[in-house]
mmCIF file of C-alpha atoms and ligand atoms in Angstrom:
data_model
loop_
_atom_site.group_PDB
_atom_site.id
_atom_site.type_symbol
_atom_site.label_atom_id
_atom_site.label_comp_id
_atom_site.label_asym_id
_atom_site.label_seq_id
_atom_site.Cartn_x
_atom_site.Cartn_y
_atom_site.Cartn_z
ATOM 1 C CA MET A 119 72.097 20.586 242.171
ATOM 2 C CA SER A 120 75.560 19.107 241.523
ATOM 3 C CA ILE A 121 79.120 21.069 242.079
ATOM 4 C CA SER A 122 80.040 22.442 238.719
ATOM 5 C CA ARG A 123 83.147 22.331 236.738
ATOM 6 C CA SER A 124 86.060 24.273 238.445
ATOM 7 C CA ILE A 125 88.341 26.817 236.794
ATOM 8 C CA GLU A 126 91.663 25.056 235.496
ATOM 9 C CA ARG A 127 93.298 28.044 234.259
ATOM 10 C CA ILE A 128 92.805 31.560 232.952
ATOM 11 C CA ILE A 129 94.687 32.884 229.702
ATOM 12 C CA PRO A 130 94.647 36.425 228.884
ATOM 13 C CA ALA A 131 94.023 36.902 224.942
ATOM 14 C CA THR A 132 97.037 38.537 223.260
ATOM 15 C CA ARG A 133 96.333 41.844 221.634
ATOM 16 C CA THR A 134 97.946 42.330 218.279
ATOM 17 C CA VAL A 135 97.386 45.254 215.740
ATOM 18 C CA GLU A 136 97.630 44.026 212.348
ATOM 19 C CA GLY A 137 98.293 46.326 209.158
ATOM 20 C CA GLY A 138 95.754 48.991 208.899
ATOM 21 C CA GLY A 139 94.697 49.046 212.487
ATOM 22 C CA PHE A 140 93.231 45.576 212.511
ATOM 23 C CA VAL A 141 93.134 44.668 216.194
ATOM 24 C CA VAL A 142 92.734 40.988 217.154
ATOM 25 C CA TYR A 143 92.592 39.274 220.366
ATOM 26 C CA ARG A 144 93.955 35.869 220.378
ATOM 27 C CA PRO A 145 93.647 33.645 223.229
ATOM 28 C CA PHE A 146 95.546 30.559 221.565
ATOM 29 C CA PRO A 147 97.869 29.665 219.999
ATOM 30 C CA THR A 148 100.258 32.010 221.880
ATOM 31 C CA ARG A 149 103.312 31.049 224.029
ATOM 32 C CA LEU A 150 100.939 30.157 227.090
ATOM 33 C CA LEU A 151 98.695 27.724 224.822
ATOM 34 C CA MET A 152 99.414 26.237 221.762
ATOM 35 C CA ASP A 153 96.376 24.644 221.122
ATOM 36 C CA PHE A 154 93.137 23.373 222.910
ATOM 37 C CA ASP A 155 92.479 20.006 221.260
ATOM 38 C CA PRO A 156 90.339 19.630 219.290
ATOM 39 C CA PHE A 157 90.579 23.621 218.592
ATOM 40 C CA LEU A 158 93.724 24.951 216.771
ATOM 41 C CA LEU A 159 92.990 28.794 217.147
ATOM 42 C CA LEU A 160 90.536 31.403 218.323
ATOM 43 C CA ASP A 161 90.610 34.978 217.153
ATOM 44 C CA GLU A 162 88.452 37.929 218.210
ATOM 45 C CA MET A 163 88.739 40.507 215.272
ATOM 46 C CA GLY A 164 87.879 43.787 216.410
ATOM 47 C CA PRO A 165 85.776 45.719 217.607
ATOM 48 C CA THR A 166 87.444 47.999 215.201
ATOM 49 C CA ASP A 167 86.016 51.218 213.570
ATOM 50 C CA TYR A 168 86.972 51.863 209.958
ATOM 51 C CA ALA A 169 86.632 55.215 207.933
ATOM 52 C CA PRO A 170 85.429 54.688 204.641
ATOM 53 C CA GLY A 171 87.953 52.763 202.212
ATOM 54 C CA GLU A 172 90.169 51.481 205.152
ATOM 55 C CA ALA A 173 88.587 48.212 205.988
ATOM 56 C CA LYS A 174 91.158 45.111 205.865
ATOM 57 C CA GLY A 175 90.816 41.633 205.066
ATOM 58 C CA ALA A 176 92.649 38.357 204.313
ATOM 59 C CA PRO A 177 93.067 38.017 200.609
ATOM 60 C CA ASP A 178 93.630 34.784 198.505
ATOM 61 C CA HIS A 179 95.075 32.020 200.852
ATOM 62 C CA PRO A 180 94.813 28.196 201.315
ATOM 63 C CA HIS A 181 93.589 25.772 204.193
ATOM 64 C CA ARG A 182 94.015 22.106 204.282
ATOM 65 C CA GLY A 183 93.071 19.633 207.066
ATOM 66 C CA PHE A 184 90.696 21.414 209.339
ATOM 67 C CA GLU A 185 87.604 23.765 209.441
ATOM 68 C CA THR A 186 87.212 27.735 209.783
ATOM 69 C CA VAL A 187 84.479 28.974 211.615
ATOM 70 C CA THR A 188 83.482 32.528 211.155
ATOM 71 C CA TYR A 189 80.891 34.221 213.375
ATOM 72 C CA MET A 190 80.231 37.921 212.664
ATOM 73 C CA LEU A 191 78.897 40.046 215.320
ATOM 74 C CA GLU A 192 79.151 43.598 213.556
ATOM 75 C CA GLY A 193 80.146 44.400 210.010
ATOM 76 C CA GLU A 194 80.028 42.437 206.822
ATOM 77 C CA PHE A 195 82.494 40.245 205.360
ATOM 78 C CA GLY A 196 82.710 39.054 201.826
ATOM 79 C CA HIS A 197 84.248 35.531 200.958
ATOM 80 C CA LYS A 198 85.156 33.857 197.533
ATOM 81 C CA ASP A 199 86.811 30.697 197.017
ATOM 82 C CA SER A 200 88.604 28.430 194.217
ATOM 83 C CA ALA A 201 85.324 26.316 193.808
ATOM 84 C CA GLY A 202 83.502 29.273 192.484
ATOM 85 C CA HIS A 203 81.696 29.752 195.698
ATOM 86 C CA SER A 204 80.923 33.452 197.241
ATOM 87 C CA GLY A 205 78.697 35.163 199.475
ATOM 88 C CA THR A 206 78.536 37.741 202.193
ATOM 89 C CA LEU A 207 78.329 37.419 206.055
ATOM 90 C CA ARG A 208 76.432 39.817 208.025
ATOM 91 C CA ALA A 209 76.065 40.305 211.715
ATOM 92 C CA GLY A 210 74.898 37.198 213.361
ATOM 93 C CA ASP A 211 75.682 35.142 210.577
ATOM 94 C CA VAL A 212 78.044 31.833 210.736
ATOM 95 C CA GLN A 213 80.094 30.210 208.120
ATOM 96 C CA TRP A 214 81.356 26.733 209.199
ATOM 97 C CA MET A 215 83.959 25.978 206.286
ATOM 98 C CA THR A 216 85.378 22.359 206.197
ATOM 99 C CA ALA A 217 88.355 23.138 204.307
ATOM 100 C CA GLY A 218 89.072 19.107 204.082
ATOM 101 C CA ALA A 219 91.501 18.245 201.097
ATOM 102 C CA GLY A 220 92.294 21.844 200.446
ATOM 103 C CA VAL A 221 90.431 25.331 199.435
ATOM 104 C CA VAL A 222 91.928 28.620 198.499
ATOM 105 C CA HIS A 223 89.777 31.512 199.389
ATOM 106 C CA SER A 224 89.707 35.215 200.467
ATOM 107 C CA GLU A 225 88.155 36.873 203.335
ATOM 108 C CA MET A 226 87.203 40.593 202.792
ATOM 109 C CA PRO A 227 84.960 43.009 204.006
ATOM 110 C CA ALA A 228 82.177 43.509 201.713
ATOM 111 C CA GLU A 229 82.604 46.296 199.039
ATOM 112 C CA GLU A 230 79.852 48.291 199.979
ATOM 113 C CA PHE A 231 80.602 47.977 203.544
ATOM 114 C CA THR A 232 84.357 49.199 202.820
ATOM 115 C CA SER A 233 83.156 52.144 200.799
ATOM 116 C CA ARG A 234 80.942 53.216 203.727
ATOM 117 C CA GLY A 235 83.034 52.377 206.546
ATOM 118 C CA GLY A 236 81.890 50.998 209.951
ATOM 119 C CA ARG A 237 82.734 48.749 212.880
ATOM 120 C CA VAL A 238 83.917 45.232 212.329
ATOM 121 C CA HIS A 239 83.673 42.737 215.236
ATOM 122 C CA GLY A 240 83.858 38.754 214.565
ATOM 123 C CA LEU A 241 85.320 35.492 215.568
ATOM 124 C CA GLN A 242 87.275 32.874 213.761
ATOM 125 C CA LEU A 243 87.509 29.547 215.580
ATOM 126 C CA TRP A 244 89.700 26.655 213.726
ATOM 127 C CA VAL A 245 88.188 23.174 214.442
ATOM 128 C CA ASN A 246 90.801 20.388 214.038
ATOM 129 C CA LEU A 247 89.644 17.667 211.582
ATOM 130 C CA PRO A 248 90.482 14.048 212.766
ATOM 131 C CA GLN A 249 92.695 12.048 210.575
ATOM 132 C CA ARG A 250 90.139 10.109 208.874
ATOM 133 C CA ASP A 251 88.662 13.502 207.643
ATOM 134 C CA LYS A 252 91.438 15.470 206.543
ATOM 135 C CA MET A 253 91.147 14.985 203.129
ATOM 136 C CA ILE A 254 87.512 14.967 202.336
ATOM 137 C CA ALA A 255 86.028 17.180 199.822
ATOM 138 C CA PRO A 256 85.812 20.750 201.080
ATOM 139 C CA HIS A 257 81.873 21.973 202.099
ATOM 140 C CA TYR A 258 80.213 24.995 203.813
ATOM 141 C CA GLN A 259 77.568 25.324 206.128
ATOM 142 C CA GLU A 260 76.207 28.954 206.031
ATOM 143 C CA ILE A 261 73.742 29.958 208.228
ATOM 144 C CA PRO A 262 72.210 33.241 208.286
ATOM 145 C CA SER A 263 71.393 34.953 211.812
ATOM 146 C CA THR A 264 67.742 34.255 211.496
ATOM 147 C CA GLN A 265 68.297 30.467 211.531
ATOM 148 C CA ILE A 266 70.438 30.071 214.267
ATOM 149 C CA PRO A 267 68.382 28.378 217.170
ATOM 150 C CA VAL A 268 68.060 30.453 220.217
ATOM 151 C CA ALA A 269 67.250 29.334 223.804
ATOM 152 C CA THR A 270 65.730 31.528 226.587
ATOM 153 C CA SER A 271 65.933 30.363 230.482
ATOM 154 C CA GLU A 272 62.433 30.416 231.950
ATOM 155 C CA ASP A 273 63.133 33.524 234.166
ATOM 156 C CA GLY A 274 64.054 35.404 230.787
ATOM 157 C CA LYS A 275 67.632 36.395 232.143
ATOM 158 C CA VAL A 276 69.773 33.823 229.952
ATOM 159 C CA SER A 277 69.611 33.514 226.157
ATOM 160 C CA VAL A 278 71.899 31.493 224.138
ATOM 161 C CA LYS A 279 72.533 31.194 220.334
ATOM 162 C CA VAL A 280 73.156 27.579 219.972
ATOM 163 C CA ILE A 281 76.086 27.582 216.980
ATOM 164 C CA ALA A 282 76.912 23.982 217.606
ATOM 165 C CA GLY A 283 75.775 21.355 220.237
ATOM 166 C CA GLU A 284 72.679 21.614 222.293
ATOM 167 C CA ALA A 285 71.906 24.068 225.199
ATOM 168 C CA LEU A 286 68.543 24.689 227.120
ATOM 169 C CA GLY A 287 66.843 21.953 225.382
ATOM 170 C CA VAL A 288 67.712 23.324 221.783
ATOM 171 C CA LYS A 289 69.850 21.718 219.274
ATOM 172 C CA ALA A 290 72.038 23.441 216.644
ATOM 173 C CA ALA A 291 71.255 23.734 212.778
ATOM 174 C CA ILE A 292 74.989 23.114 212.165
ATOM 175 C CA GLU A 293 76.588 19.375 211.876
ATOM 176 C CA THR A 294 80.015 18.733 213.224
ATOM 177 C CA ARG A 295 82.253 16.192 212.224
ATOM 178 C CA THR A 296 83.290 15.420 215.964
ATOM 179 C CA PRO A 297 80.984 16.102 219.024
ATOM 180 C CA ILE A 298 81.689 20.237 219.172
ATOM 181 C CA LEU A 299 79.523 22.743 221.131
ATOM 182 C CA TYR A 300 79.733 26.308 220.148
ATOM 183 C CA GLN A 301 77.349 28.802 221.970
ATOM 184 C CA HIS A 302 76.896 32.308 222.576
ATOM 185 C CA PHE A 303 75.607 33.330 225.910
ATOM 186 C CA SER A 304 73.650 36.674 226.797
ATOM 187 C CA LEU A 305 73.211 37.006 230.472
ATOM 188 C CA ALA A 306 71.268 40.033 231.964
ATOM 189 C CA PRO A 307 72.268 41.235 235.260
ATOM 190 C CA GLY A 308 71.590 38.283 237.934
ATOM 191 C CA GLY A 309 71.171 35.908 235.148
ATOM 192 C CA LYS A 310 72.469 32.494 235.878
ATOM 193 C CA VAL A 311 72.755 28.900 234.289
ATOM 194 C CA GLU A 312 73.982 25.538 234.865
ATOM 195 C CA LEU A 313 74.688 23.527 231.807
ATOM 196 C CA PRO A 314 75.078 19.738 231.684
ATOM 197 C CA VAL A 315 78.079 18.972 229.575
ATOM 198 C CA PRO A 316 79.402 15.616 229.027
ATOM 199 C CA ARG A 317 82.493 14.973 230.960
ATOM 200 C CA ASP A 318 84.715 13.642 227.980
ATOM 201 C CA TYR A 319 84.335 17.406 226.572
ATOM 202 C CA ARG A 320 87.263 19.934 226.928
ATOM 203 C CA VAL A 321 85.245 23.462 227.251
ATOM 204 C CA PHE A 322 86.299 26.773 227.596
ATOM 205 C CA ALA A 323 84.453 30.048 227.935
ATOM 206 C CA TYR A 324 85.726 33.328 226.215
ATOM 207 C CA PRO A 325 83.920 36.390 227.392
ATOM 208 C CA LEU A 326 83.124 39.080 224.737
ATOM 209 C CA SER A 327 81.887 41.938 227.209
ATOM 210 C CA GLY A 328 81.261 42.191 231.004
ATOM 211 C CA THR A 329 82.745 40.198 233.994
ATOM 212 C CA ALA A 330 80.983 36.964 234.097
ATOM 213 C CA LEU A 331 81.195 34.857 237.293
ATOM 214 C CA TYR A 332 82.195 31.096 236.716
ATOM 215 C CA GLY A 333 82.366 27.930 238.344
ATOM 216 C CA PRO A 334 81.282 26.728 241.889
ATOM 217 C CA GLN A 335 83.097 29.732 243.514
ATOM 218 C CA SER A 336 81.268 32.134 241.217
ATOM 219 C CA GLN A 337 84.868 33.245 240.231
ATOM 220 C CA PRO A 338 84.766 36.738 238.420
ATOM 221 C CA VAL A 339 86.396 37.013 235.114
ATOM 222 C CA ARG A 340 86.347 40.174 232.651
ATOM 223 C CA ALA A 341 86.170 40.017 228.810
ATOM 224 C CA GLN A 342 89.143 38.924 226.490
ATOM 225 C CA GLN A 343 90.226 36.204 229.006
ATOM 226 C CA MET A 344 89.920 32.484 228.133
ATOM 227 C CA VAL A 345 88.471 30.416 231.216
ATOM 228 C CA ILE A 346 89.588 26.583 230.841
ATOM 229 C CA PHE A 347 87.319 24.290 232.995
ATOM 230 C CA ARG A 348 88.289 20.957 234.527
ATOM 231 C CA HIS A 349 86.909 17.653 233.791
ATOM 232 C CA ASP A 350 85.692 17.487 237.139
ATOM 233 C CA SER A 351 81.790 17.655 236.639
ATOM 234 C CA ASP A 352 79.046 17.094 234.310
ATOM 235 C CA THR A 353 77.725 20.639 234.397
ATOM 236 C CA ILE A 354 79.092 24.243 233.966
ATOM 237 C CA ALA A 355 77.879 27.070 235.663
ATOM 238 C CA LEU A 356 77.867 30.654 234.260
ATOM 239 C CA ALA A 357 76.214 33.679 235.880
ATOM 240 C CA ALA A 358 76.181 37.519 235.599
ATOM 241 C CA GLY A 359 76.559 39.883 238.452
ATOM 242 C CA GLU A 360 75.323 43.474 238.187
ATOM 243 C CA GLU A 361 76.207 43.892 234.699
ATOM 244 C CA PRO A 362 74.943 42.308 231.530
ATOM 245 C CA VAL A 363 77.467 39.749 230.035
ATOM 246 C CA GLU A 364 78.169 38.181 226.662
ATOM 247 C CA LEU A 365 80.300 35.199 226.422
ATOM 248 C CA LEU A 366 81.191 32.119 224.265
ATOM 249 C CA LEU A 367 81.107 28.547 225.481
ATOM 250 C CA ILE A 368 83.016 26.228 223.258
ATOM 251 C CA GLY A 369 84.231 22.844 223.821
ATOM 252 C CA GLY A 370 84.793 19.566 222.066
ATOM 253 C CA VAL A 371 85.849 15.727 222.755
ATOM 254 C CA PRO A 372 89.797 15.869 221.942
ATOM 255 C CA LEU A 373 91.119 13.995 218.973
ATOM 256 C CA LYS A 374 94.314 12.865 220.725
ATOM 257 C CA GLU A 375 96.127 12.639 217.320
ATOM 258 C CA PRO A 376 99.605 14.293 216.475
ATOM 259 C CA VAL A 377 99.159 17.901 215.096
ATOM 260 C CA VAL A 378 101.704 19.246 212.869
ATOM 261 C CA ARG A 379 100.759 22.877 211.658
ATOM 262 C CA TYR A 380 102.286 24.793 208.953
ATOM 263 C CA GLY A 381 100.425 28.342 208.656
ATOM 264 C CA PRO A 382 97.013 27.266 206.847
ATOM 265 C CA PHE A 383 97.923 23.633 206.790
ATOM 266 C CA VAL A 384 97.004 21.321 209.757
ATOM 267 C CA MET A 385 97.878 17.625 209.184
ATOM 268 C CA ASN A 386 99.329 14.615 211.355
ATOM 269 C CA THR A 387 102.652 14.308 209.906
ATOM 270 C CA GLU A 388 105.538 16.223 208.376
ATOM 271 C CA ASP A 389 105.141 14.423 205.094
ATOM 272 C CA GLU A 390 101.561 15.585 204.855
ATOM 273 C CA ILE A 391 102.596 19.006 205.556
ATOM 274 C CA ARG A 392 105.045 18.576 202.688
ATOM 275 C CA GLN A 393 102.476 17.255 200.301
ATOM 276 C CA ALA A 394 100.271 20.110 201.220
ATOM 277 C CA VAL A 395 102.667 22.758 200.251
ATOM 278 C CA THR A 396 103.461 20.713 196.917
ATOM 279 C CA ASP A 397 99.749 20.421 196.048
ATOM 280 C CA TYR A 398 98.966 24.041 196.698
ATOM 281 C CA GLN A 399 101.907 25.118 194.676
ATOM 282 C CA ALA A 400 101.068 22.843 192.025
ATOM 283 C CA GLY A 401 97.771 24.540 192.261
ATOM 284 C CA ARG A 402 96.088 21.398 193.197
ATOM 285 C CA MET A 403 93.788 23.303 195.591
ATOM 286 C CA GLY A 404 92.951 25.527 193.048
ATOM 287 C CA ALA A 405 92.760 29.283 192.506
ATOM 288 C CA ILE A 406 90.219 32.115 192.549
ATOM 289 C CA SER A 407 89.199 33.527 189.254
ATOM 290 C CA HIS A 408 89.126 37.515 189.774
HETATM 291 FE FE1 FE2 Q 540 91.020 31.594 205.669
#
């Protein structure tokens, strides 16, 4: 086998406690890393245990110029938007929202879930759109847990949910605007895998639980630390030691375009940001009817 990609950098996620005890682990953007082209943000929400009536979310807010990808691990989230679209995300479900020219949405714990309380654990990834796609019509891809393709290694020690891209010969159901991979690996003790990844992809791993072993030196890295790989090989090696491991492998081909961000708007120029603010304030991204 070839020598797999080596580790370039390890970035610990910043732990933030938001209002109501909502814990977020954020590997980027932080002072250490502003973005990871083509990705703009990764938040691990929780795990947080809510008493009945306590669960918190994000009320009405806009987005323009990128995609938000929500992946629930535990708990339930309801969403609603200015185009009249609404639904509930349950454990294992993925919502890939292409905000494009603009949408106003809310992301709140489902009502029934809030009244009974429980654990919330999920991820949100922001995927930048290339300049040519920033103003496309907003749309969703909603994939329930049961429709996310799963691949398993021959020895049964490695399984992967293929949210985007391809792994172990299995292709994702979701279509992306630029080449993206987003995969959730579960490794049993002693499990290992070497994956082909095209050299033009920038790739990182984000361990959710357990200490995984990475790269040609099998370097151990514990959970809540982002592992960035170099572009020095066409494969990536992941392994578990004596404990089971859950981790995300995320990558994409960099856009190499200017990024101007202002809160929920991510464009290529300051002028486009001013236009986004004007359009939002004038109601041109719509509003949610309550
Ligand atoms: Fe949002």
